[in-house]
mmCIF file of C-alpha atoms and ligand atoms in Angstrom:
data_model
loop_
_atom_site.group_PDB
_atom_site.id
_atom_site.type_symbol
_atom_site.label_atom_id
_atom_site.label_comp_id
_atom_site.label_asym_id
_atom_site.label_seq_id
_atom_site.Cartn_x
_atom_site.Cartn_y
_atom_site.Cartn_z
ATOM 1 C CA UNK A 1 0.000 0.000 0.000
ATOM 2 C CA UNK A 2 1.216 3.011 -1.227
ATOM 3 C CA UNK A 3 0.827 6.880 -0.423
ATOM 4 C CA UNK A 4 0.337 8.425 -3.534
ATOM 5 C CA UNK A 5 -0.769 11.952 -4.897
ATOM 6 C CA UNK A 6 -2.134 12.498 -8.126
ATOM 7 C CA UNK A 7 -3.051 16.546 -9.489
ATOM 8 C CA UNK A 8 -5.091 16.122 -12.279
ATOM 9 C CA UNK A 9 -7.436 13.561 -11.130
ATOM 10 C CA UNK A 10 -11.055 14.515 -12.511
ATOM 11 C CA UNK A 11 -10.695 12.421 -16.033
ATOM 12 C CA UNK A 12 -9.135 10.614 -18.840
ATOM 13 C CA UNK A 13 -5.757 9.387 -18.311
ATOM 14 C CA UNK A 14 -5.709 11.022 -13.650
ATOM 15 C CA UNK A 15 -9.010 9.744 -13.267
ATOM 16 C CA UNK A 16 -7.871 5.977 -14.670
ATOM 17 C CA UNK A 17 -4.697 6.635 -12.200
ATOM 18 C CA UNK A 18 -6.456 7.209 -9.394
ATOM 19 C CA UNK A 19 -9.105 4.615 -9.702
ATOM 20 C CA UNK A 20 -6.114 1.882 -10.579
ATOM 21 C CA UNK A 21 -4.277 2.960 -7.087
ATOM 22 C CA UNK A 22 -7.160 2.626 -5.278
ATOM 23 C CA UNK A 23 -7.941 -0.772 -6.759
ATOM 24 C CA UNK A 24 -4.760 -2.120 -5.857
ATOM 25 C CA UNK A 25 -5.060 -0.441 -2.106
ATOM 26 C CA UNK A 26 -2.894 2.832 -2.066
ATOM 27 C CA UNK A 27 -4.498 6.176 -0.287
ATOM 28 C CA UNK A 28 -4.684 8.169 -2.750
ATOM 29 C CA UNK A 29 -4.917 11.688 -2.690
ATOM 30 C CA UNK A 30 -6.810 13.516 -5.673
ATOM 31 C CA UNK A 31 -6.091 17.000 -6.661
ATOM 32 C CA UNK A 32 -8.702 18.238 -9.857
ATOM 33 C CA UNK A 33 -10.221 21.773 -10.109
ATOM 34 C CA UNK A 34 -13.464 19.965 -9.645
ATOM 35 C CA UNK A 35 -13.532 17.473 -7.220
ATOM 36 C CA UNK A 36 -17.114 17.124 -6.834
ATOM 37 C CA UNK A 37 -17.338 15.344 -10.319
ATOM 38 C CA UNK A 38 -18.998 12.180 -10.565
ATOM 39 C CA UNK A 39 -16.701 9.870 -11.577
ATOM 40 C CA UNK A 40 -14.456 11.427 -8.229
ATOM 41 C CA UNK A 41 -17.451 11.331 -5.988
ATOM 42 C CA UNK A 42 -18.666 7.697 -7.337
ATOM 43 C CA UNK A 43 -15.223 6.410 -6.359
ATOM 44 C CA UNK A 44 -15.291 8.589 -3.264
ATOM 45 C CA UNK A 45 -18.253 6.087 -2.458
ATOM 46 C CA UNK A 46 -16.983 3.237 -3.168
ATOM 47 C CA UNK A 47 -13.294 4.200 -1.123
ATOM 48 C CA UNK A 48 -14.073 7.019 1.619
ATOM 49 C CA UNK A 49 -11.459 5.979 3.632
ATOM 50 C CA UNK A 50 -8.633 5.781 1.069
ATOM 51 C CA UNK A 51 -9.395 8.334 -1.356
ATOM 52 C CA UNK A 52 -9.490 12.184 -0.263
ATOM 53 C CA UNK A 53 -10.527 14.968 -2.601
ATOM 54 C CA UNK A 54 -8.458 17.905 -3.005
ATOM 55 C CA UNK A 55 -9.954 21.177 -4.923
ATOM 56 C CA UNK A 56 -6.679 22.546 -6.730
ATOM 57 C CA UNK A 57 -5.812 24.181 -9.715
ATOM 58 C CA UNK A 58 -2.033 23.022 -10.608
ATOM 59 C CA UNK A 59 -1.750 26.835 -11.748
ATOM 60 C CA UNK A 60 -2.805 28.630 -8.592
ATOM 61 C CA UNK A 61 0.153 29.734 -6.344
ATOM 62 C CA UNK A 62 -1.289 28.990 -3.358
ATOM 63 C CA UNK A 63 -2.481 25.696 -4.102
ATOM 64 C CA UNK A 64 0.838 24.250 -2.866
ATOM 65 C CA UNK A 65 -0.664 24.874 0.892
ATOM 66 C CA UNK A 66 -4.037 23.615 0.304
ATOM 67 C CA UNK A 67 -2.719 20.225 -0.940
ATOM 68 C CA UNK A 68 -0.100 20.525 2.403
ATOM 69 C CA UNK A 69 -2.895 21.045 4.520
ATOM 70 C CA UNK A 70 -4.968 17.933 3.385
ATOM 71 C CA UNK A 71 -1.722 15.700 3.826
ATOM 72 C CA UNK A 72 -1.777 16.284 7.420
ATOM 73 C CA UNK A 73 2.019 15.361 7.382
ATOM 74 C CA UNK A 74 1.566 12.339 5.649
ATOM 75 C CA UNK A 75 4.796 11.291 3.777
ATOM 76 C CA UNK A 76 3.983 10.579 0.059
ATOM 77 C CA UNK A 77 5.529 7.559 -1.801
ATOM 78 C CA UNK A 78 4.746 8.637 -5.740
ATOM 79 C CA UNK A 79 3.905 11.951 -6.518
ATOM 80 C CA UNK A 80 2.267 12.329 -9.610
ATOM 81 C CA UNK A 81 1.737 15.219 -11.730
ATOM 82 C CA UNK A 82 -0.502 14.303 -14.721
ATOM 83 C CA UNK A 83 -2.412 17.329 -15.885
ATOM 84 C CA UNK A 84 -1.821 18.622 -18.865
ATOM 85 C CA UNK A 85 -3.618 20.415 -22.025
ATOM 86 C CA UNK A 86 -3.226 21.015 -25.818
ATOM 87 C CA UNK A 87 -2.868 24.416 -26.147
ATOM 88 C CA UNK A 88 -4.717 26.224 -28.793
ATOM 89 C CA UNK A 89 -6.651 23.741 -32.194
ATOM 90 C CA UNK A 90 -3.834 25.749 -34.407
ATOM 91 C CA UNK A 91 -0.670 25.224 -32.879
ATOM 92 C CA UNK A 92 0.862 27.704 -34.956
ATOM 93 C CA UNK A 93 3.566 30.353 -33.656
ATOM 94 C CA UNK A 94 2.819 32.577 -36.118
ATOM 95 C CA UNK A 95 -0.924 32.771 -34.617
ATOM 96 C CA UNK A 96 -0.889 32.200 -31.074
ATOM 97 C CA UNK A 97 -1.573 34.872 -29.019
ATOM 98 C CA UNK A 98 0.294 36.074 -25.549
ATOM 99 C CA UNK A 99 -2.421 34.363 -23.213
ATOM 100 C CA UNK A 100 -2.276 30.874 -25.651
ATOM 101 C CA UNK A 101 1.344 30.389 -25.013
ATOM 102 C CA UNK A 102 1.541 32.013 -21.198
ATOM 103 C CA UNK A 103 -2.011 29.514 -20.418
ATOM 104 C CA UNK A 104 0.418 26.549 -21.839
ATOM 105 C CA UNK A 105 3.666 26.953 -20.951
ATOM 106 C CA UNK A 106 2.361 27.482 -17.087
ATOM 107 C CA UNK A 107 0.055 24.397 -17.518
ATOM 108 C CA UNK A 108 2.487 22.102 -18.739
ATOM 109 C CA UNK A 109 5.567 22.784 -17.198
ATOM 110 C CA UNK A 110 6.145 25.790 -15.011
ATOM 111 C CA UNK A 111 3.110 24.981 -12.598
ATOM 112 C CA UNK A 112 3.712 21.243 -12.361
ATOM 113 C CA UNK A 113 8.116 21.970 -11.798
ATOM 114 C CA UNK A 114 6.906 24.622 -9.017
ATOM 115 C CA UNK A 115 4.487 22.490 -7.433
ATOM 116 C CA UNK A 116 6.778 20.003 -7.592
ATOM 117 C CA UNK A 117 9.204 21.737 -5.642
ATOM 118 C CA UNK A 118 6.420 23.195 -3.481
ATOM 119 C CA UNK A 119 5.740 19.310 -2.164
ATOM 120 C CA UNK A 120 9.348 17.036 -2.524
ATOM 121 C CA UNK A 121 9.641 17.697 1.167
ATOM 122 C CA UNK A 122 6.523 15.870 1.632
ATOM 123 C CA UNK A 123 8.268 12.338 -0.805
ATOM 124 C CA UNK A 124 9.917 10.212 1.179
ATOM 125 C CA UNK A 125 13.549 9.146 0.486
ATOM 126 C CA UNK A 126 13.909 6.708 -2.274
ATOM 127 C CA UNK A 127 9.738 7.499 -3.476
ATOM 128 C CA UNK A 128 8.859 8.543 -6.815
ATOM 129 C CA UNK A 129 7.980 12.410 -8.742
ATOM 130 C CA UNK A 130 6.774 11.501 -11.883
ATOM 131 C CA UNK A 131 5.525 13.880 -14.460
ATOM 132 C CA UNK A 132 3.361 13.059 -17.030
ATOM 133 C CA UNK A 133 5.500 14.176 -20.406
ATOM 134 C CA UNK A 134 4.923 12.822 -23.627
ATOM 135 C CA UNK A 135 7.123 11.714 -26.667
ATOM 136 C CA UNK A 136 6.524 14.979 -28.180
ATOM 137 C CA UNK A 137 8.772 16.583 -26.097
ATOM 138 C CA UNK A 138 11.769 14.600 -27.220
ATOM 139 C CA UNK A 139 13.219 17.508 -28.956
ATOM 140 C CA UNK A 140 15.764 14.486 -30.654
ATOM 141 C CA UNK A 141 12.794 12.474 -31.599
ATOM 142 C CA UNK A 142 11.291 15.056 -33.242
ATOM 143 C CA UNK A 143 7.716 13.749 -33.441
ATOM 144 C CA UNK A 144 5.713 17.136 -32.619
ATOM 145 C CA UNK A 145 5.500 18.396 -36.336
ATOM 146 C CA UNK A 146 1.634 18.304 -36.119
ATOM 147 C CA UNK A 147 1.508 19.711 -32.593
ATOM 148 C CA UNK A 148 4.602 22.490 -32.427
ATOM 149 C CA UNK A 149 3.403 24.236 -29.547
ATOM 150 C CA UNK A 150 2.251 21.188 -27.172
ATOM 151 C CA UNK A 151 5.704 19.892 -28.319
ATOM 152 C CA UNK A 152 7.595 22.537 -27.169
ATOM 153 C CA UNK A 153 5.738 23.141 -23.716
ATOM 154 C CA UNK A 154 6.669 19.284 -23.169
ATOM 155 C CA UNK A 155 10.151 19.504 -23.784
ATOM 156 C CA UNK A 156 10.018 22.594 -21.695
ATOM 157 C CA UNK A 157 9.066 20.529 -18.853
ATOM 158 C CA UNK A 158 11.306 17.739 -19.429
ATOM 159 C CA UNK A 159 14.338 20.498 -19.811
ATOM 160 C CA UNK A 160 13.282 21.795 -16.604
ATOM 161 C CA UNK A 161 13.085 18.638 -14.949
ATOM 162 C CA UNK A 162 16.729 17.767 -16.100
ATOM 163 C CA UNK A 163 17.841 21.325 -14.592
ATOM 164 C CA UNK A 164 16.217 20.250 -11.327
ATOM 165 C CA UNK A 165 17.939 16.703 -11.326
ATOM 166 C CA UNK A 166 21.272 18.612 -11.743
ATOM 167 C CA UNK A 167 20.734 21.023 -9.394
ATOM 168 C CA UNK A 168 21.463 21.530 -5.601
ATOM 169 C CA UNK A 169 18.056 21.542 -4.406
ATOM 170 C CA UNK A 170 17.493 17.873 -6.370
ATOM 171 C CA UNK A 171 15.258 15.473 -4.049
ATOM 172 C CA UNK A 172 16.305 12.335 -3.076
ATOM 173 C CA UNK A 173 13.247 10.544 -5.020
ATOM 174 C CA UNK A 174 14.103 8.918 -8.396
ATOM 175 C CA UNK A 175 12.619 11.517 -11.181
ATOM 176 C CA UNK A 176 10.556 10.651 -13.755
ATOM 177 C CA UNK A 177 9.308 12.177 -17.148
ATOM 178 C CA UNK A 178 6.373 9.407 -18.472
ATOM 179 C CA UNK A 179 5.388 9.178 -21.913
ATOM 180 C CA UNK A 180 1.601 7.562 -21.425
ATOM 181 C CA UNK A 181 1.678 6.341 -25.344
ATOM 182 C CA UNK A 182 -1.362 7.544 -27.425
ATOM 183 C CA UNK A 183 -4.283 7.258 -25.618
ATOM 184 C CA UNK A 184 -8.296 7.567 -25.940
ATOM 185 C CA UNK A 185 -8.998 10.716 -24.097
ATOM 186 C CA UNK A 186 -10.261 13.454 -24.523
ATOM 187 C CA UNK A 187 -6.947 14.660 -25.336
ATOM 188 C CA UNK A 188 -5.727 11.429 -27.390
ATOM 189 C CA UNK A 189 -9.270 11.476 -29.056
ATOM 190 C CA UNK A 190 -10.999 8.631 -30.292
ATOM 191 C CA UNK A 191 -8.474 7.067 -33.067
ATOM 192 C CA UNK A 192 -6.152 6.938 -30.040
ATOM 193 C CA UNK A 193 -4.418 3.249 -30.044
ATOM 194 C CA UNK A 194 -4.589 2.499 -26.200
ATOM 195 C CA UNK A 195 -7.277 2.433 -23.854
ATOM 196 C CA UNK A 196 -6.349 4.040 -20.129
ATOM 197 C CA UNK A 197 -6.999 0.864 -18.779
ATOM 198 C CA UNK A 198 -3.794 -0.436 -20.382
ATOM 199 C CA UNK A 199 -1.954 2.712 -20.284
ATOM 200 C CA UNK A 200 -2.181 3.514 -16.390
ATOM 201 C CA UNK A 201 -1.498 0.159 -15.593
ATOM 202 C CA UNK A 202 1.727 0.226 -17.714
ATOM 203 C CA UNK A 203 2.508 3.589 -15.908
ATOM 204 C CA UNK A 204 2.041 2.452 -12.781
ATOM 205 C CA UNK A 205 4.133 -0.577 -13.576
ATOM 206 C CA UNK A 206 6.918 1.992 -14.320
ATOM 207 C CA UNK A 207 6.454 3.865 -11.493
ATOM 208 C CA UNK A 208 6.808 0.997 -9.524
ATOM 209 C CA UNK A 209 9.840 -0.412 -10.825
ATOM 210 C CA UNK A 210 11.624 3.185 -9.897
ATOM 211 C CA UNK A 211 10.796 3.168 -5.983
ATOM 212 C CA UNK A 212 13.749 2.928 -4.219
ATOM 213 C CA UNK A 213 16.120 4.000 -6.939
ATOM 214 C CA UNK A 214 17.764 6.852 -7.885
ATOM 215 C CA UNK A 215 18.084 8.714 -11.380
ATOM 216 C CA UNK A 216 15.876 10.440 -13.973
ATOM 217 C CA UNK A 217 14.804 9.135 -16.755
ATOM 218 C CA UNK A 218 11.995 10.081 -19.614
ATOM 219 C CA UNK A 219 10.325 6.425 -19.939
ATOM 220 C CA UNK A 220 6.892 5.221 -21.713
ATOM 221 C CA UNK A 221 4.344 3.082 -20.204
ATOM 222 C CA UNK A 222 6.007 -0.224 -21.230
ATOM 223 C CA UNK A 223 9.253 1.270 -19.736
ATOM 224 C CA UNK A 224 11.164 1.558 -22.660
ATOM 225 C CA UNK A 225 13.663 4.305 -22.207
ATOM 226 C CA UNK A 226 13.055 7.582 -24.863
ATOM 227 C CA UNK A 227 15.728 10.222 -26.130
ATOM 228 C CA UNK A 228 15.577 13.479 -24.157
HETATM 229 N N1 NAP B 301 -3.962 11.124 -24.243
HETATM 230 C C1 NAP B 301 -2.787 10.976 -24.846
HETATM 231 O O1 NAP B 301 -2.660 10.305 -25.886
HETATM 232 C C2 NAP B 301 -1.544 11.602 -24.257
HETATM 233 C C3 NAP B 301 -0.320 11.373 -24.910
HETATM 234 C C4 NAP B 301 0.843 11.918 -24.359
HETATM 235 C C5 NAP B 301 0.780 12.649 -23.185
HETATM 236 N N2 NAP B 301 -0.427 12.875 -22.574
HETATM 237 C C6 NAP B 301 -0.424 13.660 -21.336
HETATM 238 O O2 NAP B 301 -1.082 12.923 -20.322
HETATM 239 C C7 NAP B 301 -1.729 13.807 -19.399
HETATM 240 C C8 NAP B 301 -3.202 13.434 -19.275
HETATM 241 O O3 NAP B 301 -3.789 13.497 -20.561
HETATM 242 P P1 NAP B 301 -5.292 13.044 -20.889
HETATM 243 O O4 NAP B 301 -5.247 12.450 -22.238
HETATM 244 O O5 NAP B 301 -5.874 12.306 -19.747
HETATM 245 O O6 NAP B 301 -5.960 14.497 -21.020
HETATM 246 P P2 NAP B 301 -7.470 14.978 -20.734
HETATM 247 O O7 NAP B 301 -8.408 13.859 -20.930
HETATM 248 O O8 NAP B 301 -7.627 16.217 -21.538
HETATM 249 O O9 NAP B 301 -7.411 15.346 -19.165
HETATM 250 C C9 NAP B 301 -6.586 16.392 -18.728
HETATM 251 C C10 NAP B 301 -6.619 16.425 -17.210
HETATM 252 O O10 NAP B 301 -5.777 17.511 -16.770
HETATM 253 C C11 NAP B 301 -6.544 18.322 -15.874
HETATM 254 N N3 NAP B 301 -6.085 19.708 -15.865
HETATM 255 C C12 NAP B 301 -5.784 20.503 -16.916
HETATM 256 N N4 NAP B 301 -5.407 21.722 -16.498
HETATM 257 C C13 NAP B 301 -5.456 21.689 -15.131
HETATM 258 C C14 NAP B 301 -5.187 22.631 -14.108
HETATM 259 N N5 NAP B 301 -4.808 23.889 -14.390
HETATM 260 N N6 NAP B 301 -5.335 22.259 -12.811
HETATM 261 C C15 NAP B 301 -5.744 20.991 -12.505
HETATM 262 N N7 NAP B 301 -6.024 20.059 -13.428
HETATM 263 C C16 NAP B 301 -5.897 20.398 -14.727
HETATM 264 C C17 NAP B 301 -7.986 18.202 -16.393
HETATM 265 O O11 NAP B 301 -8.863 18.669 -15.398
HETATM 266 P P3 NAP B 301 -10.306 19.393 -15.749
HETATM 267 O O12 NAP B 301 -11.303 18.270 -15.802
HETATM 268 O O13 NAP B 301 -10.496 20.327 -14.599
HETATM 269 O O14 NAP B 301 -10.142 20.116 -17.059
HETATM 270 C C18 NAP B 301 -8.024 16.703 -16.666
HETATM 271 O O15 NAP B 301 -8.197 15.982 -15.466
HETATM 272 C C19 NAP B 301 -1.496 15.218 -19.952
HETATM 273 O O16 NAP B 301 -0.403 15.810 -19.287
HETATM 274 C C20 NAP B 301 -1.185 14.966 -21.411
HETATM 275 O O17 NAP B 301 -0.409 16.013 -21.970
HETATM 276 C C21 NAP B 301 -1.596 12.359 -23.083
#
């Protein structure tokens, strides 16, 4: 049984997370804008005791001591930062306007590398902060032609989760930057080739395999290592 701490739990690819953990018996502790969603509140039901609803938005700055407050100084094993958005239907630099690209680039990798910050005191030594990237940002990969600016605010957050690996201030939790493959999401859309069924169990497979380790490392659901 693990402690684990998922932001971005109301749907798609957080909501399969978080109903997987609790499944297999973690606590789990849900952070979505709107925790008072069904598909939170039905599994609320069905786990009261192991599952407790956080309101957060990842982008707020104070949400960092809302989500401290609910942990009552609990000790976290995985943190898990999944949420995540497109950015604007064009994805073109030479339209996107100031709030398109701030709205993103704060989403995707800012918010989640401050949070992140905000809480490692809270992962225990030798647990888990895993942030849900996606082969996109693989800047040598070079598979974002079709989606330039979720690309880029991907590979922002995997840059800035390399800086905070090298850096003084690194936690000792093994680092992760999780490709979740394509997915049928609202985000992945219907064509998508996995259901989240397969993909968070393949996640949280690869998650697993890191406790008690050191490193970071940009991995996909079936653990197979990717190209920064
Ligand atoms: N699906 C894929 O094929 C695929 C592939 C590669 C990577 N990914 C990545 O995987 C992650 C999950 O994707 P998905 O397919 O499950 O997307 P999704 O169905 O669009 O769900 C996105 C989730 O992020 C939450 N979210 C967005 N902005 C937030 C904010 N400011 N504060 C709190 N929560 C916020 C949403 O909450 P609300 O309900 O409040 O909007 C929702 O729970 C994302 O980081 C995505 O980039 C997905």
């Amino acid at each position: 049984m693990h402690n684990v701490l998922i932001v971005g739990a109301s749907r798609g690819i957080g909501l399969g997370l978080t109903r997987a953990c609790l499944e297999r018996g973690d606590k789990v502790y849900a952070v979505a804008r709107n925790p008072n969603g069904e598909a939170l509140a039905e599994l609320h039901k069905q786990h009261p005791q192991r599952l407790v609803l956080i309101a957060g938005d990842l982008t707020a700055t104070d949400v960092a001591g809302h989500i401290e407050a609910a942990l009552q100084g609990e000790q976290l094993d995985i943190l898990l930062f999944n949420a995540g958005i497109m950015g604007p239907q064009h994805q073109d630099v030479a339209q996107a306007s100031a709030d398109e690209v701030a709205t993103l680039f704060l989403t995707n990798a800012i918010a989640p590398m401050r949070l992140a910050r905000q809480l490692a005191k809270q992962v225990r030594s030798g647990g888990v902060i895993a942030f849900m990237s996606s082969q996109m940002g693989s800047v040598a990969l070079a598979r974002s032609a079709e989606m330039p600016l979720y690309g880029a605010s991907k590979a922002a957050l995997n840059s800035l989760l390399q800086s905070w690996d090298r850096s003084t201030e690194r936690p000792q939790a093994c680092l992760l930057a999780l490709h979740p493959g394509w997915v049928r999401t609202e985000m992945g859309g219907d064509q998508a080739t996995l259901d989240v069924a397969t993909s968070v169990a393949g996640l949280l497979a690869t998650v697993e395999a890191h406790l008690d380790s050191t490193g970071c490392h940009f991995l996909d659901y079936q653990q197979q290592t990717l190209a920064w």
